[in-house]
Amino acid sequence: MTALKRLFSEGFRIFFLAAGLFAVLAMALWEHWIAAQALGQEAGFPAAAMPQHWHAHEMIFGFGGAALAGFFLTAVPNWTGAKGAPHRFIALVAALWLAGRLALWFSGGLPPGVVALTDLAFAPVLAGQLLEQLIRKPKAQQMILLALLALFWTANLLTHLEWMGLTGTLWAGLRGGLLTLGAMIMVLGGRVTPGFTRNAMVATGRDSRLPRNPAPLAAVSIAASVGVAAGYLAGLPEPVLGGLAVVAGLAGLARVALWRSGWTWDKPILWVLHLSYAANAAGFAMLGLAGLGFGSEIAALHLLGIGGVGGMTLAIMSRASLGHTGRPLVAPRAVALAYALLPLAALLRYLGSAWPEAHDPALLLAGGLWMAAFALFVLRLWPVWWAPRLPRAAAD
């Protein structure tokens, strides 16, 4: 098998590579525009959307969409025992994703309907493949992820409807899309974080004081977070959305408090899961408080987006890339450094939103840390995505 064909042989290879590269490129384009504005200069921007709207859309539906595709195309065959998608299908879905990114960037010279159709084609094709596999062994905890993917697509649709001049739903779509990613972390992160930690503890011979993950608390965090995401799309009143977000955040923080996070301090590939889940939950809680009149909504959204979604995607993408290529589940030093940079970026971006006088410097520094984190991720794992799976003996 050639290296190029291998890149499209499994979903995590091409899509985690694409997510990492796009995380750097899209942020660099946004940082360039911000820096030009701060210096009083004009920066060419070919997208039809306002730069801040393009930035938000592409971080959520561009970067987030690639990370989701890589995860789903890799995890679902493992869950169901079904054969993975053929490389031609993976190449097709990757091409659709890329076409959407190009359509958004050059949308200033394209009809809005064409841009919408191009960008919206990606998720339904992906969902069709996932449904075919999941329906063979349907389980509620897995089918909910397909429902969340549909919610994610609906949020993207709402952004395009406003750009087409049909509705006023841009902000609902952007918030709904980000919060759907946050809800997925409540579901998936709430499953794998305590599970991976428990497995690592048991492997050392420990059989007491293991992570606890009470089902009622999990149900509250998931139901409330999904309710917030769907509520934004449905236009629920702000106090209702705020209350649901606070409940989701507090339930999520209560869950992570039971997962023995302190035990993971010297194991970056584990503590990044705990820290990212906590940042995601804190983002929900702070967003809820902002909706009730306490604090900055933009600051809360960026804490959730950078620390929660960014951190958890980086954690899962790196772990899956190592594990599915037969390599030890130990974060390389460059990747461990990337784990540490994203919380700092989230903190800086939060401070920049909470204190307007520090906005531009904090935003530029936070963006720089984000780019550095994903550049380290791509550079260190680049050979892994192109190379064949290691034999078990080599992995051991």
Tab-separated table of C-alpha atoms in Angstrom:
chain	number	residue	atom	x	y	z
A	1	MET	CA	0.000	0.000	0.000
A	2	THR	CA	1.354	3.422	-0.921
A	3	ALA	CA	1.644	6.100	1.744
A	4	LEU	CA	-1.041	8.199	0.012
A	5	LYS	CA	-3.516	5.335	-0.109
A	6	ARG	CA	-2.743	4.528	3.527
A	7	LEU	CA	-3.601	8.110	4.470
A	8	PHE	CA	-7.159	7.463	3.247
A	9	SER	CA	-7.371	3.906	4.577
A	10	GLU	CA	-8.674	4.925	8.009
A	11	GLY	CA	-10.690	7.978	8.944
A	12	PHE	CA	-8.419	9.185	11.733
A	13	ARG	CA	-5.419	9.512	9.441
A	14	ILE	CA	-6.639	12.068	6.914
A	15	PHE	CA	-9.142	13.851	9.123
A	16	PHE	CA	-6.916	14.306	12.165
A	17	LEU	CA	-4.200	15.578	9.849
A	18	ALA	CA	-6.728	17.916	8.199
A	19	ALA	CA	-8.049	19.114	11.567
A	20	GLY	CA	-4.550	19.913	12.808
A	21	LEU	CA	-3.476	21.732	9.650
A	22	PHE	CA	-6.730	23.671	9.436
A	23	ALA	CA	-6.528	24.651	13.113
A	24	VAL	CA	-3.236	26.385	12.349
A	25	LEU	CA	-4.197	27.866	8.970
A	26	ALA	CA	-7.621	29.195	9.937
A	27	MET	CA	-6.263	30.780	13.111
A	28	ALA	CA	-3.368	32.336	11.190
A	29	LEU	CA	-5.796	33.964	8.748
A	30	TRP	CA	-7.898	35.309	11.624
A	31	GLU	CA	-4.821	36.554	13.526
A	32	HIS	CA	-3.589	38.318	10.392
A	33	TRP	CA	-6.871	40.191	10.081
A	34	ILE	CA	-6.891	41.125	13.793
A	35	ALA	CA	-3.297	42.357	13.658
A	36	ALA	CA	-4.015	44.430	10.561
A	37	GLN	CA	-7.014	46.030	12.241
A	38	ALA	CA	-4.971	46.812	15.351
A	39	LEU	CA	-2.375	48.550	13.165
A	40	GLY	CA	-5.040	50.462	11.238
A	41	GLN	CA	-4.325	48.625	7.996
A	42	GLU	CA	-6.595	46.936	5.495
A	43	ALA	CA	-6.412	43.156	5.243
A	44	GLY	CA	-7.848	41.427	2.212
A	45	PHE	CA	-10.627	39.034	3.171
A	46	PRO	CA	-12.349	37.200	0.289
A	47	ALA	CA	-15.113	35.621	2.386
A	48	ALA	CA	-18.574	37.158	2.128
A	49	ALA	CA	-19.155	36.765	5.866
A	50	MET	CA	-17.785	39.276	8.334
A	51	PRO	CA	-14.322	38.097	9.445
A	52	GLN	CA	-15.425	37.343	13.007
A	53	HIS	CA	-18.329	35.270	11.710
A	54	TRP	CA	-16.096	33.375	9.281
A	55	HIS	CA	-13.666	32.700	12.133
A	56	ALA	CA	-16.380	31.361	14.424
A	57	HIS	CA	-17.970	29.253	11.683
A	58	GLU	CA	-14.730	27.684	10.542
A	59	MET	CA	-13.499	26.884	14.040
A	60	ILE	CA	-16.808	25.162	14.811
A	61	PHE	CA	-17.863	23.547	11.541
A	62	GLY	CA	-14.494	23.379	9.766
A	63	PHE	CA	-12.094	22.281	12.494
A	64	GLY	CA	-14.832	20.642	14.566
A	65	GLY	CA	-16.288	18.848	11.546
A	66	ALA	CA	-12.919	17.311	10.605
A	67	ALA	CA	-12.293	16.121	14.168
A	68	LEU	CA	-15.764	14.563	14.352
A	69	ALA	CA	-15.355	12.786	11.017
A	70	GLY	CA	-12.031	11.290	12.036
A	71	PHE	CA	-13.429	10.121	15.339
A	72	PHE	CA	-16.672	8.656	14.003
A	73	LEU	CA	-15.087	6.884	11.037
A	74	THR	CA	-12.634	5.254	13.431
A	75	ALA	CA	-14.776	4.554	16.499
A	76	VAL	CA	-18.028	3.336	14.947
A	77	PRO	CA	-16.493	0.266	13.222
A	78	ASN	CA	-14.913	-0.640	16.577
A	79	TRP	CA	-18.238	-0.286	18.375
A	80	THR	CA	-20.215	-2.335	15.883
A	81	GLY	CA	-17.651	-4.780	14.552
A	82	ALA	CA	-18.464	-3.567	11.041
A	83	LYS	CA	-15.833	-3.179	8.372
A	84	GLY	CA	-14.427	0.320	8.187
A	85	ALA	CA	-15.312	2.645	5.324
A	86	PRO	CA	-13.334	1.995	2.115
A	87	HIS	CA	-10.600	4.425	1.231
A	88	ARG	CA	-12.600	5.793	-1.714
A	89	PHE	CA	-15.418	6.818	0.605
A	90	ILE	CA	-13.006	8.430	3.067
A	91	ALA	CA	-11.406	10.331	0.177
A	92	LEU	CA	-14.869	11.476	-0.985
A	93	VAL	CA	-15.867	12.756	2.451
A	94	ALA	CA	-12.505	14.477	2.845
A	95	ALA	CA	-13.011	16.166	-0.541
A	96	LEU	CA	-16.463	17.363	0.529
A	97	TRP	CA	-15.025	18.792	3.734
A	98	LEU	CA	-12.278	20.588	1.815
A	99	ALA	CA	-14.761	21.899	-0.746
A	100	GLY	CA	-16.761	23.432	2.076
A	101	ARG	CA	-13.697	25.222	3.439
A	102	LEU	CA	-12.793	26.600	0.021
A	103	ALA	CA	-16.382	27.678	-0.649
A	104	LEU	CA	-16.516	29.602	2.637
A	105	TRP	CA	-13.159	31.296	2.052
A	106	PHE	CA	-13.997	32.386	-1.493
A	107	SER	CA	-17.684	33.017	-0.766
A	108	GLY	CA	-17.363	36.689	-1.661
A	109	GLY	CA	-17.355	35.661	-5.332
A	110	LEU	CA	-19.896	32.827	-5.156
A	111	PRO	CA	-23.701	32.726	-4.857
A	112	PRO	CA	-24.687	32.106	-1.209
A	113	GLY	CA	-26.810	29.122	-2.214
A	114	VAL	CA	-23.843	27.424	-3.867
A	115	VAL	CA	-21.718	28.044	-0.771
A	116	ALA	CA	-24.427	26.589	1.453
A	117	LEU	CA	-24.953	23.478	-0.671
A	118	THR	CA	-21.217	22.847	-0.872
A	119	ASP	CA	-20.630	23.234	2.851
A	120	LEU	CA	-23.743	21.350	3.975
A	121	ALA	CA	-23.084	18.270	1.804
A	122	PHE	CA	-20.365	16.910	4.057
A	123	ALA	CA	-22.265	15.907	7.220
A	124	PRO	CA	-25.178	14.009	5.565
A	125	VAL	CA	-22.801	11.825	3.539
A	126	LEU	CA	-20.826	11.066	6.689
A	127	ALA	CA	-24.011	10.390	8.663
A	128	GLY	CA	-25.290	7.960	6.029
A	129	GLN	CA	-22.183	5.804	6.427
A	130	LEU	CA	-22.420	5.907	10.221
A	131	LEU	CA	-26.126	5.047	10.228
A	132	GLU	CA	-25.505	2.016	8.018
A	133	GLN	CA	-23.040	0.704	10.583
A	134	LEU	CA	-24.824	1.719	13.795
A	135	ILE	CA	-28.184	0.315	12.756
A	136	ARG	CA	-26.721	-3.201	12.785
A	137	LYS	CA	-26.265	-3.090	16.561
A	138	PRO	CA	-28.252	-0.054	17.694
A	139	LYS	CA	-27.479	1.169	21.199
A	140	ALA	CA	-28.944	4.283	22.762
A	141	GLN	CA	-25.571	5.615	23.951
A	142	GLN	CA	-24.265	5.437	20.379
A	143	MET	CA	-27.360	6.521	18.471
A	144	ILE	CA	-27.440	9.745	20.514
A	145	LEU	CA	-24.179	10.701	18.799
A	146	LEU	CA	-25.854	10.390	15.415
A	147	ALA	CA	-28.657	12.618	16.690
A	148	LEU	CA	-26.058	15.147	17.839
A	149	LEU	CA	-24.455	15.058	14.389
A	150	ALA	CA	-27.866	15.930	12.937
A	151	LEU	CA	-28.135	18.791	15.437
A	152	PHE	CA	-24.659	19.950	14.398
A	153	TRP	CA	-25.726	19.999	10.727
A	154	THR	CA	-28.907	21.907	11.600
A	155	ALA	CA	-26.856	24.545	13.382
A	156	ASN	CA	-24.708	24.952	10.272
A	157	LEU	CA	-27.858	25.226	8.155
A	158	LEU	CA	-29.092	28.118	10.309
A	159	THR	CA	-25.887	30.071	9.726
A	160	HIS	CA	-26.198	29.651	5.974
A	161	LEU	CA	-29.876	30.630	5.968
A	162	GLU	CA	-28.964	34.043	7.317
A	163	TRP	CA	-26.094	34.410	4.857
A	164	MET	CA	-28.633	33.647	2.124
A	165	GLY	CA	-30.821	36.449	3.477
A	166	LEU	CA	-33.678	34.137	4.485
A	167	THR	CA	-33.578	34.281	8.302
A	168	GLY	CA	-31.864	35.988	11.216
A	169	THR	CA	-30.419	32.828	12.731
A	170	LEU	CA	-26.658	33.273	12.396
A	171	TRP	CA	-25.874	33.614	16.092
A	172	ALA	CA	-28.260	30.823	17.030
A	173	GLY	CA	-26.512	28.546	14.543
A	174	LEU	CA	-23.002	29.423	15.702
A	175	ARG	CA	-23.839	29.032	19.376
A	176	GLY	CA	-25.855	25.894	18.719
A	177	GLY	CA	-22.975	24.351	16.755
A	178	LEU	CA	-20.399	25.055	19.452
A	179	LEU	CA	-22.681	23.833	22.219
A	180	THR	CA	-23.429	20.655	20.266
A	181	LEU	CA	-19.693	19.958	20.265
A	182	GLY	CA	-19.728	20.658	23.998
A	183	ALA	CA	-22.619	18.232	24.450
A	184	MET	CA	-20.679	15.563	22.562
A	185	ILE	CA	-17.856	16.039	25.047
A	186	MET	CA	-20.335	15.581	27.893
A	187	VAL	CA	-21.318	12.260	26.289
A	188	LEU	CA	-17.995	10.941	24.967
A	189	GLY	CA	-15.605	12.624	27.370
A	190	GLY	CA	-17.816	11.560	30.226
A	191	ARG	CA	-17.443	7.979	29.050
A	192	VAL	CA	-13.785	7.696	28.069
A	193	THR	CA	-12.155	9.898	30.726
A	194	PRO	CA	-13.137	7.821	33.764
A	195	GLY	CA	-12.879	4.623	31.716
A	196	PHE	CA	-9.321	5.223	30.516
A	197	THR	CA	-8.297	6.398	33.989
A	198	ARG	CA	-9.783	3.321	35.644
A	199	ASN	CA	-8.011	1.046	33.150
A	200	ALA	CA	-4.675	2.741	33.812
A	201	MET	CA	-5.150	2.466	37.583
A	202	VAL	CA	-6.093	-1.208	37.428
A	203	ALA	CA	-3.062	-1.893	35.225
A	204	THR	CA	-0.830	-0.699	38.088
A	205	GLY	CA	-2.527	-3.116	40.479
A	206	ARG	CA	-4.786	-0.586	42.158
A	207	ASP	CA	-8.210	-1.927	43.116
A	208	SER	CA	-9.618	0.773	45.404
A	209	ARG	CA	-10.499	4.462	45.172
A	210	LEU	CA	-11.107	4.105	41.462
A	211	PRO	CA	-13.011	6.734	39.404
A	212	ARG	CA	-16.744	6.816	39.994
A	213	ASN	CA	-19.218	7.808	37.294
A	214	PRO	CA	-22.755	7.779	38.736
A	215	ALA	CA	-25.382	7.243	36.046
A	216	PRO	CA	-27.858	9.837	37.421
A	217	LEU	CA	-25.198	12.568	37.383
A	218	ALA	CA	-24.159	11.584	33.853
A	219	ALA	CA	-27.779	11.697	32.711
A	220	VAL	CA	-28.263	15.213	34.116
A	221	SER	CA	-25.098	16.580	32.507
A	222	ILE	CA	-25.933	15.051	29.118
A	223	ALA	CA	-29.621	15.966	29.084
A	224	ALA	CA	-28.977	19.553	30.157
A	225	SER	CA	-26.104	20.104	27.697
A	226	VAL	CA	-28.079	18.676	24.771
A	227	GLY	CA	-31.028	20.793	25.887
A	228	VAL	CA	-28.924	23.958	25.764
A	229	ALA	CA	-27.642	23.202	22.259
A	230	ALA	CA	-31.113	22.362	20.945
A	231	GLY	CA	-32.605	25.292	22.857
A	232	TYR	CA	-30.437	27.816	21.048
A	233	LEU	CA	-31.574	26.430	17.713
A	234	ALA	CA	-35.200	26.480	18.840
A	235	GLY	CA	-34.964	30.030	20.178
A	236	LEU	CA	-35.798	29.268	23.812
A	237	PRO	CA	-35.846	32.245	26.208
A	238	GLU	CA	-32.474	33.321	27.592
A	239	PRO	CA	-33.319	32.542	31.257
A	240	VAL	CA	-34.244	28.971	30.297
A	241	LEU	CA	-31.040	28.519	28.323
A	242	GLY	CA	-29.013	30.052	31.153
A	243	GLY	CA	-30.541	27.757	33.727
A	244	LEU	CA	-29.943	24.651	31.616
A	245	ALA	CA	-26.339	25.647	30.950
A	246	VAL	CA	-25.634	26.166	34.649
A	247	VAL	CA	-27.109	22.751	35.462
A	248	ALA	CA	-25.066	21.099	32.700
A	249	GLY	CA	-21.865	22.793	33.838
A	250	LEU	CA	-22.279	22.059	37.531
A	251	ALA	CA	-23.203	18.433	36.837
A	252	GLY	CA	-20.145	18.087	34.609
A	253	LEU	CA	-17.849	19.582	37.251
A	254	ALA	CA	-19.336	17.257	39.867
A	255	ARG	CA	-18.612	14.287	37.601
A	256	VAL	CA	-14.958	15.152	36.996
A	257	ALA	CA	-14.478	15.656	40.747
A	258	LEU	CA	-15.180	11.923	41.180
A	259	TRP	CA	-12.650	10.734	38.572
A	260	ARG	CA	-9.435	10.803	40.649
A	261	SER	CA	-7.847	13.495	38.505
A	262	GLY	CA	-4.937	13.959	40.916
A	263	TRP	CA	-3.669	10.467	40.142
A	264	THR	CA	-3.054	11.463	36.514
A	265	TRP	CA	-0.734	14.440	37.102
A	266	ASP	CA	2.346	12.634	35.703
A	267	LYS	CA	0.446	11.073	32.785
A	268	PRO	CA	-0.266	13.806	30.213
A	269	ILE	CA	-2.349	11.562	27.961
A	270	LEU	CA	-4.778	11.172	30.890
A	271	TRP	CA	-4.718	14.534	32.647
A	272	VAL	CA	-5.493	16.342	29.397
A	273	LEU	CA	-8.822	14.471	29.298
A	274	HIS	CA	-9.687	15.536	32.840
A	275	LEU	CA	-8.646	19.165	32.340
A	276	SER	CA	-10.457	19.482	29.008
A	277	TYR	CA	-13.658	17.955	30.361
A	278	ALA	CA	-13.512	20.346	33.327
A	279	ALA	CA	-12.954	23.347	31.006
A	280	ASN	CA	-15.909	22.260	28.888
A	281	ALA	CA	-18.139	21.984	31.960
A	282	ALA	CA	-16.898	25.316	33.338
A	283	GLY	CA	-17.667	26.902	29.964
A	284	PHE	CA	-21.259	25.682	30.163
A	285	ALA	CA	-21.630	26.980	33.719
A	286	MET	CA	-20.156	30.393	32.903
A	287	LEU	CA	-22.251	30.678	29.762
A	288	GLY	CA	-25.329	30.002	31.856
A	289	LEU	CA	-24.328	32.649	34.371
A	290	ALA	CA	-23.718	35.120	31.538
A	291	GLY	CA	-27.204	34.395	30.226
A	292	LEU	CA	-28.544	35.210	33.671
A	293	GLY	CA	-26.644	38.504	33.750
A	294	PHE	CA	-23.363	37.534	35.412
A	295	GLY	CA	-20.138	37.665	33.408
A	296	SER	CA	-19.190	37.734	29.737
A	297	GLU	CA	-20.915	35.437	27.238
A	298	ILE	CA	-18.048	35.701	24.726
A	299	ALA	CA	-15.509	34.837	27.436
A	300	ALA	CA	-17.521	31.765	28.417
A	301	LEU	CA	-17.912	30.616	24.806
A	302	HIS	CA	-14.164	30.835	24.244
A	303	LEU	CA	-13.395	28.946	27.444
A	304	LEU	CA	-15.687	26.185	26.227
A	305	GLY	CA	-14.378	26.354	22.663
A	306	ILE	CA	-10.628	26.521	23.312
A	307	GLY	CA	-10.228	24.739	26.634
A	308	GLY	CA	-13.090	22.286	26.254
A	309	VAL	CA	-13.576	21.487	22.575
A	310	GLY	CA	-10.005	22.304	21.514
A	311	GLY	CA	-8.442	20.465	24.435
A	312	MET	CA	-10.614	17.366	24.188
A	313	THR	CA	-10.252	17.051	20.426
A	314	LEU	CA	-6.478	17.342	20.751
A	315	ALA	CA	-6.520	14.708	23.490
A	316	ILE	CA	-8.695	12.238	21.573
A	317	MET	CA	-6.987	12.787	18.208
A	318	SER	CA	-3.520	12.181	19.620
A	319	ARG	CA	-4.558	9.160	21.702
A	320	ALA	CA	-6.449	7.553	18.819
A	321	SER	CA	-3.602	8.196	16.382
A	322	LEU	CA	-1.145	6.433	18.682
A	323	GLY	CA	-3.436	3.594	19.698
A	324	HIS	CA	-4.789	2.760	16.253
A	325	THR	CA	-1.302	2.573	14.768
A	326	GLY	CA	0.007	0.178	17.411
A	327	ARG	CA	2.083	2.737	19.305
A	328	PRO	CA	2.265	2.996	23.120
A	329	LEU	CA	-0.342	5.227	24.727
A	330	VAL	CA	2.231	7.679	26.018
A	331	ALA	CA	2.097	11.264	24.799
A	332	PRO	CA	5.331	12.316	23.040
A	333	ARG	CA	6.949	15.364	24.637
A	334	ALA	CA	5.890	17.701	21.845
A	335	VAL	CA	2.278	16.551	22.150
A	336	ALA	CA	2.368	16.855	25.951
A	337	LEU	CA	3.570	20.442	25.495
A	338	ALA	CA	0.665	21.033	23.118
A	339	TYR	CA	-1.697	19.786	25.832
A	340	ALA	CA	-0.312	22.425	28.196
A	341	LEU	CA	-0.489	25.305	25.700
A	342	LEU	CA	-4.240	25.095	25.058
A	343	PRO	CA	-5.356	25.787	28.662
A	344	LEU	CA	-3.080	28.839	28.637
A	345	ALA	CA	-4.657	29.956	25.362
A	346	ALA	CA	-8.126	29.493	26.871
A	347	LEU	CA	-7.185	31.539	29.935
A	348	LEU	CA	-5.731	34.370	27.847
A	349	ARG	CA	-8.755	34.454	25.544
A	350	TYR	CA	-11.084	34.474	28.549
A	351	LEU	CA	-9.209	37.407	30.095
A	352	GLY	CA	-9.265	39.257	26.770
A	353	SER	CA	-13.041	38.987	26.609
A	354	ALA	CA	-13.636	39.738	30.267
A	355	TRP	CA	-11.357	42.824	30.251
A	356	PRO	CA	-11.799	44.761	26.979
A	357	GLU	CA	-8.667	46.885	27.538
A	358	ALA	CA	-6.553	43.734	27.117
A	359	HIS	CA	-8.602	42.380	24.216
A	360	ASP	CA	-6.253	42.627	21.222
A	361	PRO	CA	-2.994	41.540	22.933
A	362	ALA	CA	-4.735	38.680	24.737
A	363	LEU	CA	-6.482	37.554	21.558
A	364	LEU	CA	-3.260	37.561	19.542
A	365	LEU	CA	-1.312	35.718	22.238
A	366	ALA	CA	-4.089	33.167	22.687
A	367	GLY	CA	-4.210	32.575	18.949
A	368	GLY	CA	-0.452	32.145	18.874
A	369	LEU	CA	-0.599	29.501	21.592
A	370	TRP	CA	-3.423	27.713	19.758
A	371	MET	CA	-1.362	27.631	16.551
A	372	ALA	CA	1.730	26.447	18.414
A	373	ALA	CA	-0.229	23.627	20.072
A	374	PHE	CA	-1.653	22.271	16.844
A	375	ALA	CA	1.598	22.796	14.947
A	376	LEU	CA	3.344	20.603	17.531
A	377	PHE	CA	0.561	18.032	17.205
A	378	VAL	CA	0.878	17.903	13.408
A	379	LEU	CA	4.673	17.890	13.280
A	380	ARG	CA	5.039	15.133	15.855
A	381	LEU	CA	2.259	12.865	14.563
A	382	TRP	CA	2.758	13.501	10.842
A	383	PRO	CA	4.831	10.313	10.386
A	384	VAL	CA	2.252	8.290	12.329
A	385	TRP	CA	-0.594	9.118	9.931
A	386	TRP	CA	1.419	8.151	6.851
A	387	ALA	CA	3.164	5.063	8.210
A	388	PRO	CA	1.772	1.527	8.544
A	389	ARG	CA	0.578	0.171	11.857
A	390	LEU	CA	3.438	-1.139	13.967
A	391	PRO	CA	3.607	-4.870	14.671
A	392	ARG	CA	2.522	-5.732	18.201
A	393	ALA	CA	6.070	-6.586	19.228
A	394	ALA	CA	7.309	-3.175	18.068
A	395	ALA	CA	4.453	-1.418	19.842
A	396	ASP	CA	5.281	-3.267	23.079
